[in-house]
Each structure stands twice: as C-alpha cells, then as structure tokens.
Amino acid sequence: MEEHTPADSSERVWEVEFHLHDSGYPFVAASAETDSRFELAEMVPRADGEYAEFFDVTGVSPERVAALVADRDTVDATLVTEYEDGGLFEFVVSGRCPAVELGELGALPREVEGVDGRGRIVAEIPPGRDPSVVVESFLAENPDAELAAKREKDGVNPLFADSSFRQVLRTHLTERQREVLRAAFEAGYYDWPRESTGSEVASELGITSATFSEHVHAAERKLLSVLFGGAETADGDDS
C-alpha cells in the first residue's frame, strides 16, 4: 500500500477552488431552498464506504434542514449542536459527494460551502501529487464543476497550537475517549486512503466494533462542538 509522508509546514502545496451548481448535492440544494449557508467543519470516514460530514448550518432552523434531507436515501442527518439561527449537523453520506471524490484523488478538502444554491470547494493538493491529474480527474467525474482558481501556497499551519489543543482534549474528552481516538489516529483510521478499519482498531483495543464507534463518534462530536462554540453541549456527554 502506498505511504504518504505528512508535508512539512515549509513545503508548498497547490490549492484548487471549484464552483458547483448541481442540485444533486444536498448542501447545494438545501442552501438554495432555504437561503442558508452550509459550511463543512470536518469530514471523517465511516464503515462500508460511508463518510460523516459535519456541516455548520446557519440561516435556517434545524427542523427545516432535517426535513429537507429526510427523503434522500444516501444521506442521514443528526443534529449535534443547535444555535439560535441554525446548528452543527452530522451528515452520514453513502452516495456521490464531491468532497469525498477529491479526498480519494489525494486532495485535502479545506473549505466546502453551499450558499444560495452555489457550491464552493477549496482543496489542497500535497507535495507528491500531480495537481493536473487531480483537477482533470475531478472535472471528468463532475462535468458541472468549474475550476475557479489554482494557486501555489505555503504549507498550512494547524488550526490550534499544540498546547491549546491538548487542553481541549483534557477538558472535554473522557480518558477512554482520548485513548480510543489516539489509537484510531495512530492506526491510520483517518488517513486517505484509510490504513485501518474500525473493526481492526477495536480488535487491537480489545473492544467491540460497536463500542469503538460509540467512543469515536462521541469524541468527534465533542471536539467539533467546542470548535463551533458548543462547549456546554460537549460537556454534557460523558459516553
């Protein structure tokens, strides 16, 4: 299996930006129907080819969002944190998704948003990947997409300083959640492509797949709730 070494922060990467108008994408269609904004917070792999996409949704009630995706067989929505004008949703996606397609091509989606029926994706192509191949392959699979920009830039700095992130982990996650999350990370559960499945990580930890999923999902939701201002919600779950 091909191995990829994480890029040093001093290395330069290619950043590409695509615009989409296909209403087949839930985050594009829902933003058009509700005059709201859908912004991707994080995307993580799940079992059986599914992905959990955490979207920060503003300008619409959570109930309206849930109703809009209820009829889509390829999307399952769960409200993680509710805001005054929206909420943080987890969408488990099993169908066609442009962000997932970019990830499988070796790019790292950094910004995904839907506003007024227009989709926008910004992704980074790390050193060692041919940006032309990534762009051409993505456009071939998504003929409605437009390449809006392609630029070279310095490596990206982490969202949190190490000390700040470690404090968040200590404050909002249980010891067991930290243990399971670390094991999943070190086993390559979050790599593109994934190096280990949830079942394999669970076996290494001596727990069931269901218990592994419970701890990982709870930890992910807590961290994202903290990131989007829902610290009280995060503290309330001790699974």
PDB file of C-alpha atoms in Angstrom:
ATOM      1  CA  MET A   1       0.000   0.000   0.000  1.00  0.00           C
ATOM      2  CA  GLU A   2       1.282   3.425  -0.894  1.00  0.00           C
ATOM      3  CA  GLU A   3       2.515   5.504   2.050  1.00  0.00           C
ATOM      4  CA  HIS A   4       2.402   9.292   2.241  1.00  0.00           C
ATOM      5  CA  THR A   5       4.665  11.299   4.495  1.00  0.00           C
ATOM      6  CA  PRO A   6       2.957  14.336   6.060  1.00  0.00           C
ATOM      7  CA  ALA A   7       4.104  17.528   4.375  1.00  0.00           C
ATOM      8  CA  ASP A   8       6.380  19.824   6.389  1.00  0.00           C
ATOM      9  CA  SER A   9       4.857  23.236   7.102  1.00  0.00           C
ATOM     10  CA  SER A  10       7.604  24.851   4.996  1.00  0.00           C
ATOM     11  CA  GLU A  11       6.701  22.816   1.887  1.00  0.00           C
ATOM     12  CA  ARG A  12       4.494  24.388  -0.730  1.00  0.00           C
ATOM     13  CA  VAL A  13       1.234  22.854  -1.839  1.00  0.00           C
ATOM     14  CA  TRP A  14      -1.271  23.517  -4.613  1.00  0.00           C
ATOM     15  CA  GLU A  15      -4.635  24.949  -3.648  1.00  0.00           C
ATOM     16  CA  VAL A  16      -7.543  24.489  -6.064  1.00  0.00           C
ATOM     17  CA  GLU A  17     -11.015  26.009  -5.942  1.00  0.00           C
ATOM     18  CA  PHE A  18     -14.081  24.594  -7.664  1.00  0.00           C
ATOM     19  CA  HIS A  19     -17.584  26.025  -8.098  1.00  0.00           C
ATOM     20  CA  LEU A  20     -20.597  23.714  -8.416  1.00  0.00           C
ATOM     21  CA  HIS A  21     -24.267  24.238  -9.284  1.00  0.00           C
ATOM     22  CA  ASP A  22     -25.596  20.673  -9.316  1.00  0.00           C
ATOM     23  CA  SER A  23     -28.712  20.407  -7.105  1.00  0.00           C
ATOM     24  CA  GLY A  24     -27.921  16.708  -6.704  1.00  0.00           C
ATOM     25  CA  TYR A  25     -25.509  17.710  -3.942  1.00  0.00           C
ATOM     26  CA  PRO A  26     -27.526  18.107  -0.691  1.00  0.00           C
ATOM     27  CA  PHE A  27     -25.503  21.053   0.611  1.00  0.00           C
ATOM     28  CA  VAL A  28     -26.080  22.919  -2.666  1.00  0.00           C
ATOM     29  CA  ALA A  29     -29.782  22.090  -2.997  1.00  0.00           C
ATOM     30  CA  ALA A  30     -30.617  22.831   0.648  1.00  0.00           C
ATOM     31  CA  SER A  31     -28.867  26.205   0.557  1.00  0.00           C
ATOM     32  CA  ALA A  32     -30.948  27.158  -2.486  1.00  0.00           C
ATOM     33  CA  GLU A  33     -34.252  26.123  -0.920  1.00  0.00           C
ATOM     34  CA  THR A  34     -33.665  27.848   2.422  1.00  0.00           C
ATOM     35  CA  ASP A  35     -31.432  30.868   1.655  1.00  0.00           C
ATOM     36  CA  SER A  36     -28.998  29.473   4.208  1.00  0.00           C
ATOM     37  CA  ARG A  37     -25.277  28.742   4.413  1.00  0.00           C
ATOM     38  CA  PHE A  38     -23.819  25.241   4.704  1.00  0.00           C
ATOM     39  CA  GLU A  39     -20.138  25.169   5.678  1.00  0.00           C
ATOM     40  CA  LEU A  40     -18.131  21.972   6.170  1.00  0.00           C
ATOM     41  CA  ALA A  41     -16.433  21.733   9.555  1.00  0.00           C
ATOM     42  CA  GLU A  42     -14.905  18.271   9.229  1.00  0.00           C
ATOM     43  CA  MET A  43     -15.169  15.080   7.204  1.00  0.00           C
ATOM     44  CA  VAL A  44     -14.250  11.660   8.593  1.00  0.00           C
ATOM     45  CA  PRO A  45     -14.545   8.133   7.146  1.00  0.00           C
ATOM     46  CA  ARG A  46     -17.040   5.638   8.467  1.00  0.00           C
ATOM     47  CA  ALA A  47     -17.639   1.963   7.697  1.00  0.00           C
ATOM     48  CA  ASP A  48     -18.718   0.471   4.365  1.00  0.00           C
ATOM     49  CA  GLY A  49     -17.678   3.409   2.197  1.00  0.00           C
ATOM     50  CA  GLU A  50     -19.681   5.990   4.148  1.00  0.00           C
ATOM     51  CA  TYR A  51     -18.392   9.356   5.349  1.00  0.00           C
ATOM     52  CA  ALA A  52     -19.535  11.610   8.173  1.00  0.00           C
ATOM     53  CA  GLU A  53     -19.592  15.232   7.086  1.00  0.00           C
ATOM     54  CA  PHE A  54     -20.063  17.785   9.854  1.00  0.00           C
ATOM     55  CA  PHE A  55     -21.673  20.940   8.468  1.00  0.00           C
ATOM     56  CA  ASP A  56     -22.152  24.250  10.256  1.00  0.00           C
ATOM     57  CA  VAL A  57     -25.581  25.403   9.008  1.00  0.00           C
ATOM     58  CA  THR A  58     -26.781  28.973   9.573  1.00  0.00           C
ATOM     59  CA  GLY A  59     -29.817  30.967   8.489  1.00  0.00           C
ATOM     60  CA  VAL A  60     -32.372  28.163   8.833  1.00  0.00           C
ATOM     61  CA  SER A  61     -33.978  26.147  11.622  1.00  0.00           C
ATOM     62  CA  PRO A  62     -32.542  22.671  12.344  1.00  0.00           C
ATOM     63  CA  GLU A  63     -36.021  21.185  11.824  1.00  0.00           C
ATOM     64  CA  ARG A  64     -36.151  22.533   8.275  1.00  0.00           C
ATOM     65  CA  VAL A  65     -32.726  21.081   7.490  1.00  0.00           C
ATOM     66  CA  ALA A  66     -33.738  17.654   8.800  1.00  0.00           C
ATOM     67  CA  ALA A  67     -36.924  17.750   6.721  1.00  0.00           C
ATOM     68  CA  LEU A  68     -35.029  18.643   3.532  1.00  0.00           C
ATOM     69  CA  VAL A  69     -32.694  15.644   3.722  1.00  0.00           C
ATOM     70  CA  ALA A  70     -35.252  13.174   5.078  1.00  0.00           C
ATOM     71  CA  ASP A  71     -36.191  11.964   1.588  1.00  0.00           C
ATOM     72  CA  ARG A  72     -32.595  11.397   0.446  1.00  0.00           C
ATOM     73  CA  ASP A  73     -31.647   7.733   0.705  1.00  0.00           C
ATOM     74  CA  THR A  74     -27.909   8.493   0.595  1.00  0.00           C
ATOM     75  CA  VAL A  75     -27.854  10.997   3.496  1.00  0.00           C
ATOM     76  CA  ASP A  76     -28.641  10.530   7.182  1.00  0.00           C
ATOM     77  CA  ALA A  77     -28.705  13.759   9.255  1.00  0.00           C
ATOM     78  CA  THR A  78     -28.159  14.162  13.013  1.00  0.00           C
ATOM     79  CA  LEU A  79     -28.206  17.470  14.893  1.00  0.00           C
ATOM     80  CA  VAL A  80     -25.058  17.767  17.041  1.00  0.00           C
ATOM     81  CA  THR A  81     -25.393  21.314  18.406  1.00  0.00           C
ATOM     82  CA  GLU A  82     -28.253  23.788  17.969  1.00  0.00           C
ATOM     83  CA  TYR A  83     -27.675  27.539  17.508  1.00  0.00           C
ATOM     84  CA  GLU A  84     -30.064  30.455  17.595  1.00  0.00           C
ATOM     85  CA  ASP A  85     -30.080  30.574  13.784  1.00  0.00           C
ATOM     86  CA  GLY A  86     -29.004  27.056  12.833  1.00  0.00           C
ATOM     87  CA  GLY A  87     -26.850  24.230  14.103  1.00  0.00           C
ATOM     88  CA  LEU A  88     -23.970  21.829  13.633  1.00  0.00           C
ATOM     89  CA  PHE A  89     -25.139  18.734  11.743  1.00  0.00           C
ATOM     90  CA  GLU A  90     -23.555  15.359  11.112  1.00  0.00           C
ATOM     91  CA  PHE A  91     -24.492  14.076   7.659  1.00  0.00           C
ATOM     92  CA  VAL A  92     -23.562  10.446   7.036  1.00  0.00           C
ATOM     93  CA  VAL A  93     -23.137  10.215   3.261  1.00  0.00           C
ATOM     94  CA  SER A  94     -23.139   6.977   1.283  1.00  0.00           C
ATOM     95  CA  GLY A  95     -23.719   8.406  -2.193  1.00  0.00           C
ATOM     96  CA  ARG A  96     -21.914  10.729  -4.579  1.00  0.00           C
ATOM     97  CA  CYS A  97     -20.077  13.579  -2.839  1.00  0.00           C
ATOM     98  CA  PRO A  98     -17.548  15.970  -4.445  1.00  0.00           C
ATOM     99  CA  ALA A  99     -15.540  16.435  -1.246  1.00  0.00           C
ATOM    100  CA  VAL A 100     -15.151  12.673  -0.853  1.00  0.00           C
ATOM    101  CA  GLU A 101     -14.153  12.343  -4.505  1.00  0.00           C
ATOM    102  CA  LEU A 102     -11.412  14.936  -4.059  1.00  0.00           C
ATOM    103  CA  GLY A 103     -10.171  13.138  -0.970  1.00  0.00           C
ATOM    104  CA  GLU A 104      -9.993   9.846  -2.829  1.00  0.00           C
ATOM    105  CA  LEU A 105      -7.948  11.589  -5.531  1.00  0.00           C
ATOM    106  CA  GLY A 106      -5.388  12.589  -2.889  1.00  0.00           C
ATOM    107  CA  ALA A 107      -6.512  16.176  -2.262  1.00  0.00           C
ATOM    108  CA  LEU A 108      -7.473  17.503   1.174  1.00  0.00           C
ATOM    109  CA  PRO A 109     -10.792  19.401   1.218  1.00  0.00           C
ATOM    110  CA  ARG A 110     -10.325  22.515   3.384  1.00  0.00           C
ATOM    111  CA  GLU A 111     -13.439  24.541   2.609  1.00  0.00           C
ATOM    112  CA  VAL A 112     -16.794  23.251   1.395  1.00  0.00           C
ATOM    113  CA  GLU A 113     -19.796  25.539   1.411  1.00  0.00           C
ATOM    114  CA  GLY A 114     -23.206  25.964  -0.151  1.00  0.00           C
ATOM    115  CA  VAL A 115     -24.772  29.438  -0.361  1.00  0.00           C
ATOM    116  CA  ASP A 116     -27.887  30.397  -2.356  1.00  0.00           C
ATOM    117  CA  GLY A 117     -27.657  27.248  -4.463  1.00  0.00           C
ATOM    118  CA  ARG A 118     -23.986  27.692  -5.309  1.00  0.00           C
ATOM    119  CA  GLY A 119     -21.366  25.254  -4.107  1.00  0.00           C
ATOM    120  CA  ARG A 120     -17.727  26.063  -3.477  1.00  0.00           C
ATOM    121  CA  ILE A 121     -14.889  23.676  -2.613  1.00  0.00           C
ATOM    122  CA  VAL A 122     -11.303  24.615  -1.788  1.00  0.00           C
ATOM    123  CA  ALA A 123      -8.843  21.731  -1.505  1.00  0.00           C
ATOM    124  CA  GLU A 124      -5.098  21.367  -1.049  1.00  0.00           C
ATOM    125  CA  ILE A 125      -3.019  19.013  -3.158  1.00  0.00           C
ATOM    126  CA  PRO A 126       0.033  17.956  -1.119  1.00  0.00           C
ATOM    127  CA  PRO A 127       3.562  17.517  -2.462  1.00  0.00           C
ATOM    128  CA  GLY A 128       3.939  14.275  -4.363  1.00  0.00           C
ATOM    129  CA  ARG A 129       0.556  14.561  -6.079  1.00  0.00           C
ATOM    130  CA  ASP A 130       0.197  15.867  -9.619  1.00  0.00           C
ATOM    131  CA  PRO A 131      -2.283  18.791  -9.437  1.00  0.00           C
ATOM    132  CA  SER A 132      -3.164  18.496 -13.135  1.00  0.00           C
ATOM    133  CA  VAL A 133      -4.171  14.844 -12.732  1.00  0.00           C
ATOM    134  CA  VAL A 134      -6.285  15.637  -9.659  1.00  0.00           C
ATOM    135  CA  VAL A 135      -8.067  18.538 -11.374  1.00  0.00           C
ATOM    136  CA  GLU A 136      -8.679  16.703 -14.646  1.00  0.00           C
ATOM    137  CA  SER A 137      -9.958  13.586 -12.886  1.00  0.00           C
ATOM    138  CA  PHE A 138     -12.312  15.582 -10.682  1.00  0.00           C
ATOM    139  CA  LEU A 139     -13.733  17.588 -13.598  1.00  0.00           C
ATOM    140  CA  ALA A 140     -14.232  14.403 -15.607  1.00  0.00           C
ATOM    141  CA  GLU A 141     -16.349  12.964 -12.764  1.00  0.00           C
ATOM    142  CA  ASN A 142     -18.163  16.269 -12.163  1.00  0.00           C
ATOM    143  CA  PRO A 143     -18.855  17.928 -15.537  1.00  0.00           C
ATOM    144  CA  ASP A 144     -20.978  20.631 -13.882  1.00  0.00           C
ATOM    145  CA  ALA A 145     -17.999  21.810 -11.807  1.00  0.00           C
ATOM    146  CA  GLU A 146     -15.811  24.755 -12.792  1.00  0.00           C
ATOM    147  CA  LEU A 147     -12.177  25.269 -11.846  1.00  0.00           C
ATOM    148  CA  ALA A 148     -12.240  28.789 -10.371  1.00  0.00           C
ATOM    149  CA  ALA A 149      -8.640  29.020  -9.155  1.00  0.00           C
ATOM    150  CA  LYS A 150      -5.391  27.085  -8.927  1.00  0.00           C
ATOM    151  CA  ARG A 151      -2.546  28.558  -6.886  1.00  0.00           C
ATOM    152  CA  GLU A 152       0.626  27.515  -5.116  1.00  0.00           C
ATOM    153  CA  LYS A 153       0.938  28.302  -1.418  1.00  0.00           C
ATOM    154  CA  ASP A 154       2.940  27.512   1.701  1.00  0.00           C
ATOM    155  CA  GLY A 155       2.039  24.518   3.850  1.00  0.00           C
ATOM    156  CA  VAL A 156      -0.894  25.107   6.171  1.00  0.00           C
ATOM    157  CA  ASN A 157      -0.435  25.783   9.875  1.00  0.00           C
ATOM    158  CA  PRO A 158      -2.505  23.686  12.302  1.00  0.00           C
ATOM    159  CA  LEU A 159      -5.814  25.119  13.495  1.00  0.00           C
ATOM    160  CA  PHE A 160      -4.764  25.019  17.161  1.00  0.00           C
ATOM    161  CA  ALA A 161      -1.378  25.373  18.850  1.00  0.00           C
ATOM    162  CA  ASP A 162      -0.317  22.048  20.408  1.00  0.00           C
ATOM    163  CA  SER A 163      -0.805  23.336  23.970  1.00  0.00           C
ATOM    164  CA  SER A 164      -4.301  24.693  23.240  1.00  0.00           C
ATOM    165  CA  PHE A 165      -5.434  21.501  21.538  1.00  0.00           C
ATOM    166  CA  ARG A 166      -4.126  19.301  24.345  1.00  0.00           C
ATOM    167  CA  GLN A 167      -6.078  21.423  26.829  1.00  0.00           C
ATOM    168  CA  VAL A 168      -9.272  20.893  24.807  1.00  0.00           C
ATOM    169  CA  LEU A 169      -8.663  17.136  24.781  1.00  0.00           C
ATOM    170  CA  ARG A 170      -8.121  17.038  28.556  1.00  0.00           C
ATOM    171  CA  THR A 171     -11.109  19.242  29.339  1.00  0.00           C
ATOM    172  CA  HIS A 172     -13.833  17.852  27.086  1.00  0.00           C
ATOM    173  CA  LEU A 173     -12.966  14.205  26.405  1.00  0.00           C
ATOM    174  CA  THR A 174     -13.025  11.324  28.855  1.00  0.00           C
ATOM    175  CA  GLU A 175      -9.846   9.324  29.351  1.00  0.00           C
ATOM    176  CA  ARG A 176     -11.341   6.392  27.423  1.00  0.00           C
ATOM    177  CA  GLN A 177     -12.377   8.628  24.514  1.00  0.00           C
ATOM    178  CA  ARG A 178      -8.858  10.063  24.298  1.00  0.00           C
ATOM    179  CA  GLU A 179      -7.385   6.551  24.330  1.00  0.00           C
ATOM    180  CA  VAL A 180      -9.674   5.291  21.562  1.00  0.00           C
ATOM    181  CA  LEU A 181      -9.259   8.426  19.440  1.00  0.00           C
ATOM    182  CA  ARG A 182      -5.458   8.264  19.715  1.00  0.00           C
ATOM    183  CA  ALA A 183      -5.448   4.560  18.801  1.00  0.00           C
ATOM    184  CA  ALA A 184      -7.628   5.271  15.762  1.00  0.00           C
ATOM    185  CA  PHE A 185      -5.376   8.099  14.631  1.00  0.00           C
ATOM    186  CA  GLU A 186      -2.130   6.160  15.093  1.00  0.00           C
ATOM    187  CA  ALA A 187      -3.580   3.148  13.243  1.00  0.00           C
ATOM    188  CA  GLY A 188      -4.372   5.272  10.186  1.00  0.00           C
ATOM    189  CA  TYR A 189      -8.151   5.200  10.635  1.00  0.00           C
ATOM    190  CA  TYR A 190      -8.304   8.837   9.490  1.00  0.00           C
ATOM    191  CA  ASP A 191      -5.806   8.517   6.638  1.00  0.00           C
ATOM    192  CA  TRP A 192      -6.722   8.909   2.945  1.00  0.00           C
ATOM    193  CA  PRO A 193      -6.977   6.133   1.955  1.00  0.00           C
ATOM    194  CA  ARG A 194      -7.755   4.549   5.307  1.00  0.00           C
ATOM    195  CA  GLU A 195      -4.989   2.295   6.659  1.00  0.00           C
ATOM    196  CA  SER A 196      -7.130   0.507   9.264  1.00  0.00           C
ATOM    197  CA  THR A 197     -10.837  -0.145   9.662  1.00  0.00           C
ATOM    198  CA  GLY A 198     -12.804   0.499  12.836  1.00  0.00           C
ATOM    199  CA  SER A 199     -13.050  -3.264  13.411  1.00  0.00           C
ATOM    200  CA  GLU A 200      -9.266  -3.621  13.243  1.00  0.00           C
ATOM    201  CA  VAL A 201      -8.674  -0.785  15.711  1.00  0.00           C
ATOM    202  CA  ALA A 202     -11.347  -2.217  18.023  1.00  0.00           C
ATOM    203  CA  SER A 203      -9.630  -5.607  17.929  1.00  0.00           C
ATOM    204  CA  GLU A 204      -6.301  -4.025  18.896  1.00  0.00           C
ATOM    205  CA  LEU A 205      -8.001  -2.314  21.840  1.00  0.00           C
ATOM    206  CA  GLY A 206      -9.843  -5.467  22.893  1.00  0.00           C
ATOM    207  CA  ILE A 207     -13.300  -3.908  22.498  1.00  0.00           C
ATOM    208  CA  THR A 208     -16.238  -4.482  20.169  1.00  0.00           C
ATOM    209  CA  SER A 209     -16.735  -2.519  16.956  1.00  0.00           C
ATOM    210  CA  ALA A 210     -19.908  -1.002  18.413  1.00  0.00           C
ATOM    211  CA  THR A 211     -18.029   0.250  21.486  1.00  0.00           C
ATOM    212  CA  PHE A 212     -15.257   1.665  19.304  1.00  0.00           C
ATOM    213  CA  SER A 213     -17.796   3.533  17.159  1.00  0.00           C
ATOM    214  CA  GLU A 214     -19.574   4.866  20.240  1.00  0.00           C
ATOM    215  CA  HIS A 215     -16.364   6.342  21.717  1.00  0.00           C
ATOM    216  CA  VAL A 216     -15.019   7.712  18.419  1.00  0.00           C
ATOM    217  CA  HIS A 217     -18.275   9.339  17.386  1.00  0.00           C
ATOM    218  CA  ALA A 218     -18.777  10.895  20.824  1.00  0.00           C
ATOM    219  CA  ALA A 219     -15.217  12.276  20.820  1.00  0.00           C
ATOM    220  CA  GLU A 220     -15.555  13.721  17.312  1.00  0.00           C
ATOM    221  CA  ARG A 221     -18.827  15.419  18.175  1.00  0.00           C
ATOM    222  CA  LYS A 222     -17.426  16.913  21.381  1.00  0.00           C
ATOM    223  CA  LEU A 223     -14.377  18.350  19.628  1.00  0.00           C
ATOM    224  CA  LEU A 224     -16.495  19.865  16.862  1.00  0.00           C
ATOM    225  CA  SER A 225     -18.986  21.245  19.367  1.00  0.00           C
ATOM    226  CA  VAL A 226     -16.133  23.008  21.165  1.00  0.00           C
ATOM    227  CA  LEU A 227     -14.788  24.337  17.871  1.00  0.00           C
ATOM    228  CA  PHE A 228     -18.174  25.807  16.957  1.00  0.00           C
ATOM    229  CA  GLY A 229     -18.953  27.323  20.331  1.00  0.00           C
ATOM    230  CA  GLY A 230     -20.967  24.483  21.857  1.00  0.00           C
ATOM    231  CA  ALA A 231     -18.788  23.781  24.889  1.00  0.00           C
ATOM    232  CA  GLU A 232     -21.793  23.276  27.172  1.00  0.00           C
ATOM    233  CA  THR A 233     -23.209  20.628  24.823  1.00  0.00           C
ATOM    234  CA  ALA A 234     -19.813  18.906  24.676  1.00  0.00           C
ATOM    235  CA  ASP A 235     -19.520  18.777  28.464  1.00  0.00           C
ATOM    236  CA  GLY A 236     -22.940  17.163  28.737  1.00  0.00           C
ATOM    237  CA  ASP A 237     -21.984  13.873  27.058  1.00  0.00           C
ATOM    238  CA  ASP A 238     -19.844  11.513  29.125  1.00  0.00           C
ATOM    239  CA  SER A 239     -20.037   8.425  26.930  1.00  0.00           C
TER     240      SER A 239
END
